């Protein structure tokens, strides 16, 4: 991303100091990576069954404006930040990433059982969603640490790409399952919640019985020192610059809920189609994650990460100044948004992991994830405020220009450091 590596390291995939990453990887992925992919698939299907219609419900059901939508979007994104740090710390301190990840997945599963009880209460729904996000925050860093712990460094981009593709497959299936359940049982929201819980529980079962946590646990006896080593590694100049860049790019990233509503309003898509817009982004993400991960291993992970944010900036520009309204422009934006996720989500973890000490990698990954979550939360809130006070056109203009400026600054920095 923005670390000052030598040119050779970038050409060979940004592997890490003193290592060369092969340009072609043919080895089979470790079973742990595939098992964690299945865990994420069924869990994301469970989550998206509940959240697919949330933007439409909030905007057209409750009538909230962009200011409130941006705040909710920011809370939805940023609520996991501190819990990511806690999950990473616990996994490194206990040397049991699987146990910590299981606790996070179980909490998300149990939150589904509370949905029928809260009904249409906004406070109740917010509490249940918060519990789900807490579970996500706890499990994310230990899960990614397990993936990096069992994968060869040369294949990290591919491993994270395959995992993110399976994860996004679940995000694609969740809304379809929700609509299928409600079509078969009109008004059967309790039935949909029950199916959602069963899927989340299945994810916990797969994690317990098919993921070898011992193979991914880092060695070491001085646990407190290893955690301090992870935090210290994030304070190194190279990694610190990477953290800063991740935060700045996050600040100029529009939250998903606000983006989908903005696309629907600016490009004159039917309001009834709003719950279906995430499906296009999820489909592109799912199809592109693994190929983009392989390209990142071959051509450079930091370059791929920057190009991914360029796709986001282009998506914002299409919303702002599309020559045509309607579905062609809508699809163009959502395809670019999916490519943005494919080139940034797993690629960042694959790039950062080799630069962190093995016995404190979970803590280091959690720091990056938390910084990114906080940055994106601030971005979501800022976008909502701009849209509410100055209109959608101004909000998209500011964010597309800000994203472009950060990308240009990163490119200049990389050029100087490579020289």
Short mmCIF file of N, CA, C and O in Angstrom, two decimals, residues 234-323:
data_model
loop_
_atom_site.label_atom_id
_atom_site.label_comp_id
_atom_site.label_asym_id
_atom_site.label_seq_id
_atom_site.Cartn_x
_atom_site.Cartn_y
_atom_site.Cartn_z
N UNK A 234 3.01 -1.85 14.97
CA UNK A 234 2.14 -0.86 14.32
C UNK A 234 2.67 0.56 14.49
O UNK A 234 2.19 1.48 13.83
N UNK A 235 3.65 0.74 15.39
CA UNK A 235 4.24 2.06 15.58
C UNK A 235 5.50 2.25 14.74
O UNK A 235 6.06 3.34 14.73
N UNK A 236 5.96 1.20 14.09
CA UNK A 236 7.10 1.34 13.20
C UNK A 236 6.74 2.30 12.06
O UNK A 236 5.59 2.34 11.61
N UNK A 237 7.70 3.10 11.57
CA UNK A 237 7.39 4.13 10.57
C UNK A 237 6.63 3.59 9.36
O UNK A 237 5.65 4.19 8.93
N UNK A 238 7.08 2.46 8.80
CA UNK A 238 6.42 1.94 7.60
C UNK A 238 4.97 1.57 7.89
O UNK A 238 4.05 1.91 7.14
N UNK A 239 4.77 0.82 8.97
CA UNK A 239 3.42 0.37 9.30
C UNK A 239 2.56 1.54 9.75
O UNK A 239 1.36 1.60 9.45
N UNK A 240 3.16 2.50 10.44
CA UNK A 240 2.40 3.67 10.89
C UNK A 240 1.89 4.47 9.70
O UNK A 240 0.75 4.94 9.71
N UNK A 241 2.71 4.62 8.65
CA UNK A 241 2.25 5.31 7.45
C UNK A 241 1.11 4.55 6.78
O UNK A 241 0.18 5.15 6.26
N UNK A 242 1.21 3.24 6.82
CA UNK A 242 0.14 2.42 6.26
C UNK A 242 -1.16 2.62 7.03
O UNK A 242 -2.24 2.73 6.44
N UNK A 243 -1.06 2.70 8.35
CA UNK A 243 -2.25 2.95 9.17
C UNK A 243 -2.86 4.31 8.84
O UNK A 243 -4.09 4.43 8.71
N UNK A 244 -2.02 5.32 8.70
CA UNK A 244 -2.53 6.65 8.39
C UNK A 244 -3.23 6.66 7.04
O UNK A 244 -4.31 7.24 6.89
N UNK A 245 -2.62 6.02 6.05
CA UNK A 245 -3.23 5.97 4.73
C UNK A 245 -4.55 5.24 4.76
O UNK A 245 -5.54 5.65 4.14
N UNK A 246 -4.61 4.13 5.51
CA UNK A 246 -5.86 3.37 5.63
C UNK A 246 -6.95 4.23 6.25
O UNK A 246 -8.11 4.20 5.81
N UNK A 247 -6.60 5.00 7.28
CA UNK A 247 -7.58 5.86 7.92
C UNK A 247 -8.08 6.95 6.98
O UNK A 247 -9.29 7.21 6.89
N UNK A 248 -7.17 7.61 6.25
CA UNK A 248 -7.57 8.69 5.34
C UNK A 248 -8.45 8.17 4.22
O UNK A 248 -9.45 8.80 3.85
N UNK A 249 -8.10 7.03 3.66
CA UNK A 249 -8.95 6.45 2.61
C UNK A 249 -10.32 6.07 3.18
O UNK A 249 -11.34 6.20 2.50
N UNK A 250 -10.34 5.61 4.42
CA UNK A 250 -11.62 5.29 5.04
C UNK A 250 -12.50 6.50 5.24
O UNK A 250 -13.72 6.43 5.06
N UNK A 251 -11.88 7.63 5.58
CA UNK A 251 -12.65 8.86 5.81
C UNK A 251 -13.38 9.30 4.54
O UNK A 251 -14.47 9.89 4.61
N UNK A 252 -12.83 9.01 3.37
CA UNK A 252 -13.46 9.40 2.12
C UNK A 252 -14.18 8.24 1.43
O UNK A 252 -14.40 8.27 0.21
N UNK A 253 -14.53 7.23 2.21
CA UNK A 253 -15.33 6.11 1.71
C UNK A 253 -16.78 6.29 2.17
O UNK A 253 -17.04 6.43 3.36
N UNK A 254 -17.70 6.29 1.23
CA UNK A 254 -19.13 6.45 1.55
C UNK A 254 -19.67 5.14 2.09
O UNK A 254 -19.41 4.08 1.54
N UNK A 255 -20.43 5.22 3.18
CA UNK A 255 -21.03 4.03 3.75
C UNK A 255 -22.01 3.36 2.79
O UNK A 255 -22.63 4.01 1.94
N UNK A 256 -22.14 2.06 2.92
CA UNK A 256 -22.97 1.29 1.98
C UNK A 256 -24.42 1.76 1.95
O UNK A 256 -25.00 1.96 0.88
N UNK A 257 -25.02 1.93 3.13
CA UNK A 257 -26.43 2.32 3.14
C UNK A 257 -26.64 3.67 2.47
O UNK A 257 -27.55 3.84 1.66
N UNK A 258 -25.78 4.63 2.78
CA UNK A 258 -25.90 5.95 2.18
C UNK A 258 -25.65 5.90 0.67
O UNK A 258 -26.31 6.59 -0.11
N UNK A 259 -24.68 5.09 0.26
CA UNK A 259 -24.37 4.98 -1.17
C UNK A 259 -25.56 4.39 -1.93
O UNK A 259 -25.94 4.91 -2.99
N UNK A 260 -26.15 3.33 -1.42
CA UNK A 260 -27.25 2.70 -2.13
C UNK A 260 -28.46 3.63 -2.23
O UNK A 260 -29.11 3.72 -3.28
N UNK A 261 -28.76 4.33 -1.13
CA UNK A 261 -29.87 5.28 -1.18
C UNK A 261 -29.53 6.43 -2.12
O UNK A 261 -30.38 6.89 -2.91
N UNK A 262 -28.29 6.93 -2.09
CA UNK A 262 -27.89 7.99 -3.00
C UNK A 262 -27.97 7.57 -4.45
O UNK A 262 -28.41 8.35 -5.32
N UNK A 263 -27.56 6.35 -4.75
CA UNK A 263 -27.66 5.83 -6.13
C UNK A 263 -29.12 5.77 -6.57
O UNK A 263 -29.46 6.18 -7.68
N UNK A 264 -29.96 5.28 -5.69
CA UNK A 264 -31.38 5.15 -6.06
C UNK A 264 -32.01 6.52 -6.32
O UNK A 264 -32.77 6.69 -7.28
N UNK A 265 -31.66 7.51 -5.53
CA UNK A 265 -32.26 8.84 -5.69
C UNK A 265 -31.64 9.61 -6.85
O UNK A 265 -32.36 10.22 -7.66
N UNK A 266 -30.31 9.60 -6.96
CA UNK A 266 -29.64 10.39 -7.99
C UNK A 266 -29.84 9.83 -9.39
O UNK A 266 -29.92 10.59 -10.36
N UNK A 267 -29.93 8.50 -9.50
CA UNK A 267 -29.99 7.88 -10.82
C UNK A 267 -31.38 7.37 -11.16
O UNK A 267 -31.56 6.59 -12.10
N UNK A 268 -32.38 7.79 -10.39
CA UNK A 268 -33.79 7.53 -10.70
C UNK A 268 -34.11 6.04 -10.80
O UNK A 268 -34.89 5.61 -11.67
N UNK A 269 -33.53 5.24 -9.93
CA UNK A 269 -33.92 3.83 -9.86
C UNK A 269 -35.20 3.71 -9.06
O UNK A 269 -35.47 4.53 -8.17
N UNK A 270 -36.02 2.71 -9.33
CA UNK A 270 -37.27 2.55 -8.56
C UNK A 270 -36.97 2.32 -7.08
O UNK A 270 -36.02 1.62 -6.73
N UNK A 271 -37.79 2.90 -6.22
CA UNK A 271 -37.60 2.73 -4.78
C UNK A 271 -37.71 1.27 -4.37
O UNK A 271 -37.01 0.80 -3.47
N UNK A 272 -38.57 0.53 -5.05
CA UNK A 272 -38.76 -0.88 -4.71
C UNK A 272 -37.51 -1.71 -4.99
O UNK A 272 -37.36 -2.81 -4.47
N UNK A 273 -36.61 -1.20 -5.84
CA UNK A 273 -35.40 -1.93 -6.18
C UNK A 273 -34.27 -1.72 -5.18
O UNK A 273 -33.22 -2.38 -5.28
N UNK A 274 -34.47 -0.84 -4.21
CA UNK A 274 -33.40 -0.51 -3.27
C UNK A 274 -32.84 -1.73 -2.55
O UNK A 274 -31.61 -1.88 -2.44
N UNK A 275 -33.67 -2.65 -2.05
CA UNK A 275 -33.09 -3.82 -1.36
C UNK A 275 -32.29 -4.74 -2.27
O UNK A 275 -31.51 -5.56 -1.79
N UNK A 276 -32.48 -4.60 -3.59
CA UNK A 276 -31.77 -5.48 -4.52
C UNK A 276 -30.42 -4.91 -4.95
O UNK A 276 -29.60 -5.64 -5.52
N UNK A 277 -30.17 -3.64 -4.71
CA UNK A 277 -28.92 -3.03 -5.16
C UNK A 277 -27.69 -3.69 -4.54
O UNK A 277 -26.68 -3.90 -5.24
N UNK A 278 -27.71 -4.05 -3.24
CA UNK A 278 -26.52 -4.72 -2.69
C UNK A 278 -26.20 -6.04 -3.37
O UNK A 278 -25.05 -6.49 -3.31
N UNK A 279 -27.19 -6.67 -3.99
CA UNK A 279 -26.93 -7.97 -4.62
C UNK A 279 -25.95 -7.84 -5.78
O UNK A 279 -25.12 -8.73 -6.01
N UNK A 280 -26.04 -6.74 -6.53
CA UNK A 280 -25.13 -6.56 -7.66
C UNK A 280 -23.71 -6.36 -7.15
O UNK A 280 -22.74 -6.98 -7.64
N UNK A 281 -23.56 -5.50 -6.14
CA UNK A 281 -22.24 -5.31 -5.56
C UNK A 281 -21.69 -6.61 -4.99
O UNK A 281 -20.51 -6.95 -5.20
N UNK A 282 -22.52 -7.36 -4.27
CA UNK A 282 -22.07 -8.62 -3.69
C UNK A 282 -21.69 -9.63 -4.77
O UNK A 282 -20.72 -10.37 -4.63
N UNK A 283 -22.46 -9.67 -5.87
CA UNK A 283 -22.14 -10.59 -6.95
C UNK A 283 -20.80 -10.29 -7.58
O UNK A 283 -20.01 -11.20 -7.86
N UNK A 284 -20.52 -9.01 -7.81
CA UNK A 284 -19.23 -8.63 -8.39
C UNK A 284 -18.10 -8.93 -7.41
O UNK A 284 -17.04 -9.45 -7.79
N UNK A 285 -18.29 -8.60 -6.15
CA UNK A 285 -17.30 -8.88 -5.12
C UNK A 285 -16.99 -10.38 -5.08
O UNK A 285 -15.82 -10.79 -5.07
N UNK A 286 -18.02 -11.20 -5.08
CA UNK A 286 -17.84 -12.64 -5.01
C UNK A 286 -17.06 -13.17 -6.21
O UNK A 286 -16.14 -13.97 -6.08
N UNK A 287 -17.42 -12.68 -7.41
CA UNK A 287 -16.77 -13.17 -8.63
C UNK A 287 -15.34 -12.68 -8.76
O UNK A 287 -14.48 -13.38 -9.30
N UNK A 288 -15.05 -11.47 -8.25
CA UNK A 288 -13.74 -10.86 -8.48
C UNK A 288 -12.75 -11.07 -7.35
O UNK A 288 -11.54 -10.89 -7.57
N UNK A 289 -13.20 -11.44 -6.15
CA UNK A 289 -12.30 -11.47 -4.99
C UNK A 289 -11.11 -12.41 -5.19
O UNK A 289 -9.96 -12.03 -4.97
N UNK A 290 -11.38 -13.65 -5.60
CA UNK A 290 -10.28 -14.61 -5.76
C UNK A 290 -9.35 -14.22 -6.92
O UNK A 290 -8.12 -14.23 -6.76
N UNK A 291 -9.87 -13.89 -8.12
CA UNK A 291 -8.95 -13.47 -9.19
C UNK A 291 -8.14 -12.22 -8.84
O UNK A 291 -6.95 -12.14 -9.14
N UNK A 292 -8.78 -11.26 -8.20
CA UNK A 292 -8.04 -10.04 -7.81
C UNK A 292 -6.98 -10.38 -6.76
O UNK A 292 -5.87 -9.83 -6.77
N UNK A 293 -7.29 -11.31 -5.84
CA UNK A 293 -6.29 -11.73 -4.86
C UNK A 293 -5.08 -12.36 -5.53
O UNK A 293 -3.94 -12.10 -5.14
N UNK A 294 -5.30 -13.19 -6.55
CA UNK A 294 -4.18 -13.78 -7.28
C UNK A 294 -3.37 -12.71 -8.01
O UNK A 294 -2.13 -12.76 -8.04
N UNK A 295 -4.07 -11.74 -8.61
CA UNK A 295 -3.36 -10.64 -9.27
C UNK A 295 -2.55 -9.83 -8.27
O UNK A 295 -1.43 -9.39 -8.57
N UNK A 296 -3.09 -9.64 -7.07
CA UNK A 296 -2.36 -8.90 -6.04
C UNK A 296 -1.08 -9.64 -5.65
O UNK A 296 -0.03 -9.03 -5.44
N UNK A 297 -1.16 -10.97 -5.51
CA UNK A 297 0.04 -11.75 -5.21
C UNK A 297 1.09 -11.60 -6.29
O UNK A 297 2.29 -11.59 -6.02
N UNK A 298 0.66 -11.46 -7.52
CA UNK A 298 1.59 -11.44 -8.64
C UNK A 298 2.14 -10.04 -8.92
O UNK A 298 3.34 -9.87 -9.15
N UNK A 299 1.29 -9.03 -8.90
CA UNK A 299 1.68 -7.70 -9.34
C UNK A 299 1.88 -6.70 -8.19
O UNK A 299 2.35 -5.59 -8.43
N UNK A 300 1.52 -7.07 -6.99
CA UNK A 300 1.74 -6.16 -5.87
C UNK A 300 0.45 -5.86 -5.12
O UNK A 300 -0.53 -5.41 -5.70
N UNK A 301 0.46 -6.12 -3.83
CA UNK A 301 -0.76 -5.95 -3.03
C UNK A 301 -1.04 -4.49 -2.74
O UNK A 301 -2.20 -4.07 -2.71
N UNK A 302 -0.01 -3.71 -2.51
CA UNK A 302 -0.27 -2.29 -2.21
C UNK A 302 -0.79 -1.58 -3.45
O UNK A 302 -1.66 -0.71 -3.36
N UNK A 303 -0.28 -1.92 -4.64
CA UNK A 303 -0.80 -1.33 -5.87
C UNK A 303 -2.27 -1.69 -6.06
O UNK A 303 -3.08 -0.85 -6.44
N UNK A 304 -2.58 -2.96 -5.82
CA UNK A 304 -3.97 -3.40 -5.97
C UNK A 304 -4.89 -2.66 -5.01
O UNK A 304 -6.01 -2.27 -5.36
N UNK A 305 -4.41 -2.44 -3.79
CA UNK A 305 -5.21 -1.72 -2.79
C UNK A 305 -5.52 -0.30 -3.24
O UNK A 305 -6.65 0.17 -3.12
N UNK A 306 -4.52 0.39 -3.80
CA UNK A 306 -4.73 1.75 -4.29
C UNK A 306 -5.68 1.75 -5.48
O UNK A 306 -6.59 2.59 -5.59
N UNK A 307 -5.49 0.81 -6.41
CA UNK A 307 -6.38 0.73 -7.58
C UNK A 307 -7.82 0.47 -7.14
O UNK A 307 -8.77 1.00 -7.72
N UNK A 308 -8.00 -0.31 -6.09
CA UNK A 308 -9.34 -0.56 -5.59
C UNK A 308 -10.04 0.72 -5.15
O UNK A 308 -11.22 0.93 -5.43
N UNK A 309 -9.32 1.59 -4.48
CA UNK A 309 -9.92 2.86 -4.08
C UNK A 309 -10.16 3.78 -5.27
O UNK A 309 -11.07 4.61 -5.25
N UNK A 310 -9.35 3.62 -6.32
CA UNK A 310 -9.63 4.35 -7.55
C UNK A 310 -10.97 3.94 -8.13
O UNK A 310 -11.72 4.79 -8.65
N UNK A 311 -11.30 2.66 -8.04
CA UNK A 311 -12.62 2.20 -8.49
C UNK A 311 -13.74 2.86 -7.69
O UNK A 311 -14.78 3.23 -8.25
N UNK A 312 -13.52 3.03 -6.38
CA UNK A 312 -14.54 3.70 -5.56
C UNK A 312 -14.71 5.15 -5.99
O UNK A 312 -15.84 5.64 -6.11
N UNK A 313 -13.60 5.84 -6.24
CA UNK A 313 -13.69 7.24 -6.68
C UNK A 313 -14.43 7.35 -8.00
O UNK A 313 -15.24 8.26 -8.21
N UNK A 314 -14.18 6.42 -8.92
CA UNK A 314 -14.89 6.42 -10.20
C UNK A 314 -16.39 6.17 -10.00
O UNK A 314 -17.22 6.78 -10.70
N UNK A 315 -16.73 5.31 -9.06
CA UNK A 315 -18.15 5.05 -8.78
C UNK A 315 -18.84 6.33 -8.30
O UNK A 315 -19.96 6.65 -8.72
N UNK A 316 -18.17 7.09 -7.43
CA UNK A 316 -18.76 8.33 -6.93
C UNK A 316 -18.94 9.34 -8.08
O UNK A 316 -19.94 10.07 -8.12
N UNK A 317 -17.98 9.37 -8.99
CA UNK A 317 -18.09 10.29 -10.12
C UNK A 317 -19.24 9.90 -11.05
O UNK A 317 -19.91 10.77 -11.61
N UNK A 318 -19.47 8.61 -11.22
CA UNK A 318 -20.60 8.17 -12.06
C UNK A 318 -21.91 8.63 -11.44
O UNK A 318 -22.82 9.11 -12.13
N UNK A 319 -22.04 8.49 -10.12
CA UNK A 319 -23.26 8.97 -9.45
C UNK A 319 -23.41 10.47 -9.63
O UNK A 319 -24.52 10.99 -9.84
N UNK A 320 -22.31 11.19 -9.58
CA UNK A 320 -22.34 12.65 -9.64
C UNK A 320 -22.63 13.16 -11.04
O UNK A 320 -23.39 14.11 -11.22
N UNK A 321 -22.03 12.56 -12.06
CA UNK A 321 -22.09 13.14 -13.40
C UNK A 321 -22.35 12.09 -14.47
O UNK A 321 -21.76 12.13 -15.55
N UNK A 322 -23.21 11.12 -14.19
CA UNK A 322 -23.51 10.10 -15.19
C UNK A 322 -24.24 10.72 -16.38
O UNK A 322 -25.20 11.48 -16.20
N UNK A 323 -23.81 10.41 -17.62
CA UNK A 323 -24.51 10.96 -18.79
C UNK A 323 -25.91 10.39 -18.96
O UNK A 323 -26.76 11.01 -19.58
#
